[in-house]
C-alpha cells in the first residue's frame, strides 16, 4: 500500500511486493490448528493472514493463506 498521489499511473510504478492468496490443497486436518498454520505460512514467506474458513476448519479440502510475495525474486515451487 502507498499513499494516494495525484495523477497516479500504475504503468510508471514498480511493485516490489504484492499480496497473493496461496492454496495448499489436501492439507491433513491435524494441521488445521492456528499455531501450525501460522508456522506453515511463516516458513513459506511473509504471512499476512489465514482464511477464516481455514482457521475454523469448516472447509477441509483447501487451505488458503495470504502471503506477501517479493516480485524481485523467482517464485518457489
Tab-separated table of N, CA and C in Angstrom:
chain	number	residue	atom	x	y	z
A	1	UNK	N	0.836	-1.166	0.000
A	1	UNK	CA	0.000	0.000	0.000
A	1	UNK	C	0.889	1.239	0.000
A	2	UNK	N	0.409	2.227	-0.679
A	2	UNK	CA	1.108	3.500	-0.646
A	2	UNK	C	0.087	4.622	-0.574
A	3	UNK	N	0.543	5.775	-0.204
A	3	UNK	CA	-0.351	6.920	-0.087
A	3	UNK	C	-0.904	7.292	-1.452
A	4	UNK	N	-2.100	7.855	-1.424
A	4	UNK	CA	-2.702	8.346	-2.648
A	4	UNK	C	-1.842	9.466	-3.202
A	5	UNK	N	-1.707	9.510	-4.520
A	5	UNK	CA	-0.963	10.578	-5.179
A	5	UNK	C	-1.748	11.024	-6.403
A	6	UNK	N	-1.777	12.315	-6.682
A	6	UNK	CA	-2.492	12.784	-7.873
A	6	UNK	C	-1.791	12.293	-9.135
A	7	UNK	N	-2.556	12.088	-10.177
A	7	UNK	CA	-2.042	11.665	-11.485
A	7	UNK	C	-1.276	10.345	-11.415
A	8	UNK	N	-1.734	9.445	-10.577
A	8	UNK	CA	-1.090	8.138	-10.421
A	8	UNK	C	-1.240	7.314	-11.693
A	9	UNK	N	-0.162	6.714	-12.139
A	9	UNK	CA	-0.179	5.817	-13.299
A	9	UNK	C	0.507	4.517	-12.904
A	10	UNK	N	-0.253	3.455	-12.897
A	10	UNK	CA	0.283	2.155	-12.482
A	10	UNK	C	1.426	1.692	-13.381
A	11	UNK	N	1.390	2.073	-14.648
A	11	UNK	CA	2.436	1.642	-15.581
A	11	UNK	C	3.792	2.276	-15.269
A	12	UNK	N	3.803	3.337	-14.474
A	12	UNK	CA	5.050	4.024	-14.156
A	12	UNK	C	5.586	3.673	-12.768
A	13	UNK	N	4.931	2.745	-12.096
A	13	UNK	CA	5.317	2.391	-10.731
A	13	UNK	C	5.749	0.930	-10.698
A	14	UNK	N	6.818	0.659	-9.975
A	14	UNK	CA	7.215	-0.736	-9.806
A	14	UNK	C	6.745	-1.212	-8.435
A	15	UNK	N	6.282	-2.424	-8.398
A	15	UNK	CA	5.813	-3.018	-7.160
A	15	UNK	C	6.815	-4.082	-6.736
A	16	UNK	N	7.436	-3.881	-5.592
A	16	UNK	CA	8.398	-4.855	-5.092
A	16	UNK	C	7.704	-6.028	-4.415
A	17	UNK	N	6.594	-5.752	-3.730
A	17	UNK	CA	5.864	-6.785	-3.001
A	17	UNK	C	4.387	-6.717	-3.357
A	18	UNK	N	3.755	-7.883	-3.439
A	18	UNK	CA	2.307	-7.962	-3.645
A	18	UNK	C	1.733	-8.980	-2.660
A	19	UNK	N	0.453	-8.827	-2.363
A	19	UNK	CA	-0.250	-9.809	-1.533
A	19	UNK	C	-0.828	-10.862	-2.468
A	20	UNK	N	-0.575	-12.122	-2.183
A	20	UNK	CA	-1.003	-13.224	-3.046
A	20	UNK	C	-1.673	-14.296	-2.211
A	21	UNK	N	-2.877	-14.696	-2.622
A	21	UNK	CA	-3.551	-15.817	-1.959
A	21	UNK	C	-2.948	-17.109	-2.472
A	22	UNK	N	-2.498	-17.946	-1.556
A	22	UNK	CA	-1.902	-19.229	-1.934
A	22	UNK	C	-2.759	-20.363	-1.410
A	23	UNK	N	-2.977	-21.337	-2.266
A	23	UNK	CA	-3.760	-22.517	-1.895
A	23	UNK	C	-2.825	-23.660	-1.549
A	24	UNK	N	-3.149	-24.347	-0.464
A	24	UNK	CA	-2.407	-25.543	-0.058
A	24	UNK	C	-3.420	-26.683	-0.078
A	25	UNK	N	-3.507	-27.420	-1.194
A	25	UNK	CA	-4.532	-28.465	-1.296
A	25	UNK	C	-4.218	-29.684	-0.433
A	26	UNK	N	-5.265	-30.313	0.046
A	26	UNK	CA	-5.193	-31.596	0.756
A	26	UNK	C	-4.300	-31.585	1.994
A	27	UNK	N	-4.283	-30.484	2.720
A	27	UNK	CA	-3.563	-30.449	3.989
A	27	UNK	C	-4.338	-31.297	4.990
A	28	UNK	N	-3.646	-32.153	5.701
A	28	UNK	CA	-4.309	-33.036	6.665
A	28	UNK	C	-4.996	-32.224	7.755
A	29	UNK	N	-6.154	-32.693	8.189
A	29	UNK	CA	-6.967	-31.975	9.170
A	29	UNK	C	-6.216	-31.761	10.485
A	30	UNK	N	-5.245	-32.611	10.791
A	30	UNK	CA	-4.462	-32.456	12.016
A	30	UNK	C	-3.689	-31.141	12.048
A	31	UNK	N	-3.429	-30.570	10.864
A	31	UNK	CA	-2.654	-29.337	10.778
A	31	UNK	C	-3.519	-28.083	10.794
A	32	UNK	N	-4.839	-28.237	10.929
A	32	UNK	CA	-5.739	-27.086	10.954
A	32	UNK	C	-5.798	-26.490	12.361
A	33	UNK	N	-4.661	-26.149	12.877
A	33	UNK	CA	-4.512	-25.513	14.180
A	33	UNK	C	-3.896	-24.138	13.915
A	34	UNK	N	-4.394	-23.076	14.552
A	34	UNK	CA	-3.869	-21.732	14.262
A	34	UNK	C	-2.350	-21.618	14.374
A	35	UNK	N	-1.755	-22.235	15.374
A	35	UNK	CA	-0.297	-22.150	15.537
A	35	UNK	C	0.439	-22.882	14.424
A	36	UNK	N	-0.054	-24.054	14.055
A	36	UNK	CA	0.591	-24.829	12.989
A	36	UNK	C	0.443	-24.115	11.653
A	37	UNK	N	-0.761	-23.608	11.354
A	37	UNK	CA	-0.976	-22.885	10.098
A	37	UNK	C	-0.098	-21.638	10.026
A	38	UNK	N	0.047	-20.946	11.143
A	38	UNK	CA	0.910	-19.767	11.178
A	38	UNK	C	2.359	-20.158	10.910
A	39	UNK	N	2.823	-21.242	11.496
A	39	UNK	CA	4.195	-21.704	11.253
A	39	UNK	C	4.400	-22.116	9.805
A	40	UNK	N	3.408	-22.773	9.214
A	40	UNK	CA	3.497	-23.150	7.796
A	40	UNK	C	3.601	-21.899	6.940
A	41	UNK	N	2.734	-20.929	7.193
A	41	UNK	CA	2.752	-19.681	6.429
A	41	UNK	C	4.059	-18.925	6.572
A	42	UNK	N	4.573	-18.846	7.774
A	42	UNK	CA	5.843	-18.140	8.001
A	42	UNK	C	7.010	-18.853	7.335
A	43	UNK	N	6.952	-20.179	7.274
A	43	UNK	CA	8.039	-20.913	6.622
A	43	UNK	C	8.033	-20.690	5.112
A	44	UNK	N	6.870	-20.357	4.551
A	44	UNK	CA	6.773	-20.081	3.120
A	44	UNK	C	7.186	-18.655	2.781
A	45	UNK	N	7.154	-17.765	3.744
A	45	UNK	CA	7.499	-16.362	3.497
A	45	UNK	C	6.716	-15.446	4.409
A	46	UNK	N	6.364	-14.287	3.906
A	46	UNK	CA	5.671	-13.277	4.702
A	46	UNK	C	4.180	-13.533	4.808
A	47	UNK	N	3.763	-14.192	5.855
A	47	UNK	CA	2.343	-14.481	6.069
A	47	UNK	C	1.612	-13.202	6.439
A	48	UNK	N	0.525	-12.894	5.722
A	48	UNK	CA	-0.295	-11.726	6.040
A	48	UNK	C	-1.532	-12.124	6.831
A	49	UNK	N	-2.267	-13.131	6.356
A	49	UNK	CA	-3.444	-13.638	7.068
A	49	UNK	C	-3.788	-15.033	6.595
A	50	UNK	N	-4.628	-15.697	7.390
A	50	UNK	CA	-5.121	-17.032	7.063
A	50	UNK	C	-6.623	-16.927	6.874
A	51	UNK	N	-7.137	-17.551	5.832
A	51	UNK	CA	-8.559	-17.520	5.507
A	51	UNK	C	-9.407	-17.961	6.701
A	52	UNK	N	-10.528	-17.268	6.945
A	52	UNK	CA	-11.401	-17.581	8.089
A	52	UNK	C	-11.949	-19.001	8.037
A	53	UNK	N	-12.337	-19.480	6.851
A	53	UNK	CA	-12.846	-20.849	6.736
A	53	UNK	C	-11.749	-21.857	7.070
A	54	UNK	N	-10.522	-21.542	6.678
A	54	UNK	CA	-9.396	-22.410	7.008
A	54	UNK	C	-9.183	-22.450	8.519
A	55	UNK	N	-9.215	-21.287	9.159
A	55	UNK	CA	-8.983	-21.216	10.607
A	55	UNK	C	-10.064	-21.941	11.402
A	56	UNK	N	-11.299	-21.918	10.892
A	56	UNK	CA	-12.391	-22.559	11.628
A	56	UNK	C	-12.569	-24.025	11.238
A	57	UNK	N	-11.752	-24.523	10.318
A	57	UNK	CA	-11.793	-25.918	9.846
A	57	UNK	C	-13.127	-26.288	9.210
A	58	UNK	N	-13.864	-25.296	8.695
A	58	UNK	CA	-15.159	-25.583	8.085
A	58	UNK	C	-15.017	-26.228	6.710
A	59	UNK	N	-13.960	-25.908	6.020
A	59	UNK	CA	-13.732	-26.482	4.692
A	59	UNK	C	-12.346	-27.105	4.692
A	60	UNK	N	-12.286	-28.407	4.754
A	60	UNK	CA	-11.006	-29.081	4.892
A	60	UNK	C	-10.333	-29.489	3.604
A	61	UNK	N	-10.842	-29.066	2.455
A	61	UNK	CA	-10.246	-29.501	1.189
A	61	UNK	C	-9.104	-28.597	0.745
A	62	UNK	N	-9.216	-27.304	1.015
A	62	UNK	CA	-8.197	-26.362	0.559
A	62	UNK	C	-7.860	-25.405	1.694
A	63	UNK	N	-6.582	-25.216	1.918
A	63	UNK	CA	-6.100	-24.239	2.886
A	63	UNK	C	-5.709	-22.992	2.107
A	64	UNK	N	-6.164	-21.825	2.548
A	64	UNK	CA	-5.834	-20.585	1.853
A	64	UNK	C	-5.073	-19.668	2.802
A	65	UNK	N	-3.883	-19.277	2.369
A	65	UNK	CA	-3.041	-18.348	3.112
A	65	UNK	C	-2.798	-17.128	2.231
A	66	UNK	N	-2.758	-15.956	2.819
A	66	UNK	CA	-2.401	-14.756	2.068
A	66	UNK	C	-0.956	-14.425	2.414
A	67	UNK	N	-0.120	-14.379	1.399
A	67	UNK	CA	1.313	-14.207	1.594
A	67	UNK	C	1.792	-12.918	0.933
A	68	UNK	N	2.820	-12.335	1.504
A	68	UNK	CA	3.489	-11.206	0.882
A	68	UNK	C	4.596	-11.775	0.009
A	69	UNK	N	4.528	-11.509	-1.288
A	69	UNK	CA	5.462	-12.097	-2.250
A	69	UNK	C	6.374	-11.008	-2.804
A	70	UNK	N	7.674	-11.269	-2.766
A	70	UNK	CA	8.665	-10.362	-3.326
A	70	UNK	C	8.715	-10.585	-4.836
A	71	UNK	N	8.366	-9.570	-5.597
A	71	UNK	CA	8.310	-9.697	-7.055
A	71	UNK	C	9.689	-9.623	-7.707
A	72	UNK	N	10.716	-9.311	-6.934
A	72	UNK	CA	12.072	-9.242	-7.472
A	72	UNK	C	12.808	-10.574	-7.386
A	73	UNK	N	12.173	-11.570	-6.780
A	73	UNK	CA	12.778	-12.895	-6.648
A	73	UNK	C	11.900	-13.916	-7.364
A	74	UNK	N	12.496	-15.001	-7.875
A	74	UNK	CA	11.679	-16.039	-8.512
A	74	UNK	C	10.778	-16.720	-7.479
A	75	UNK	N	9.603	-17.135	-7.917
A	75	UNK	CA	8.667	-17.825	-7.033
A	75	UNK	C	9.165	-19.221	-6.722
A	76	UNK	N	8.932	-19.667	-5.494
A	76	UNK	CA	9.267	-21.042	-5.106
A	76	UNK	C	8.223	-21.986	-5.656
A	77	UNK	N	8.637	-23.210	-5.908
A	77	UNK	CA	7.689	-24.235	-6.361
A	77	UNK	C	7.380	-25.165	-5.242
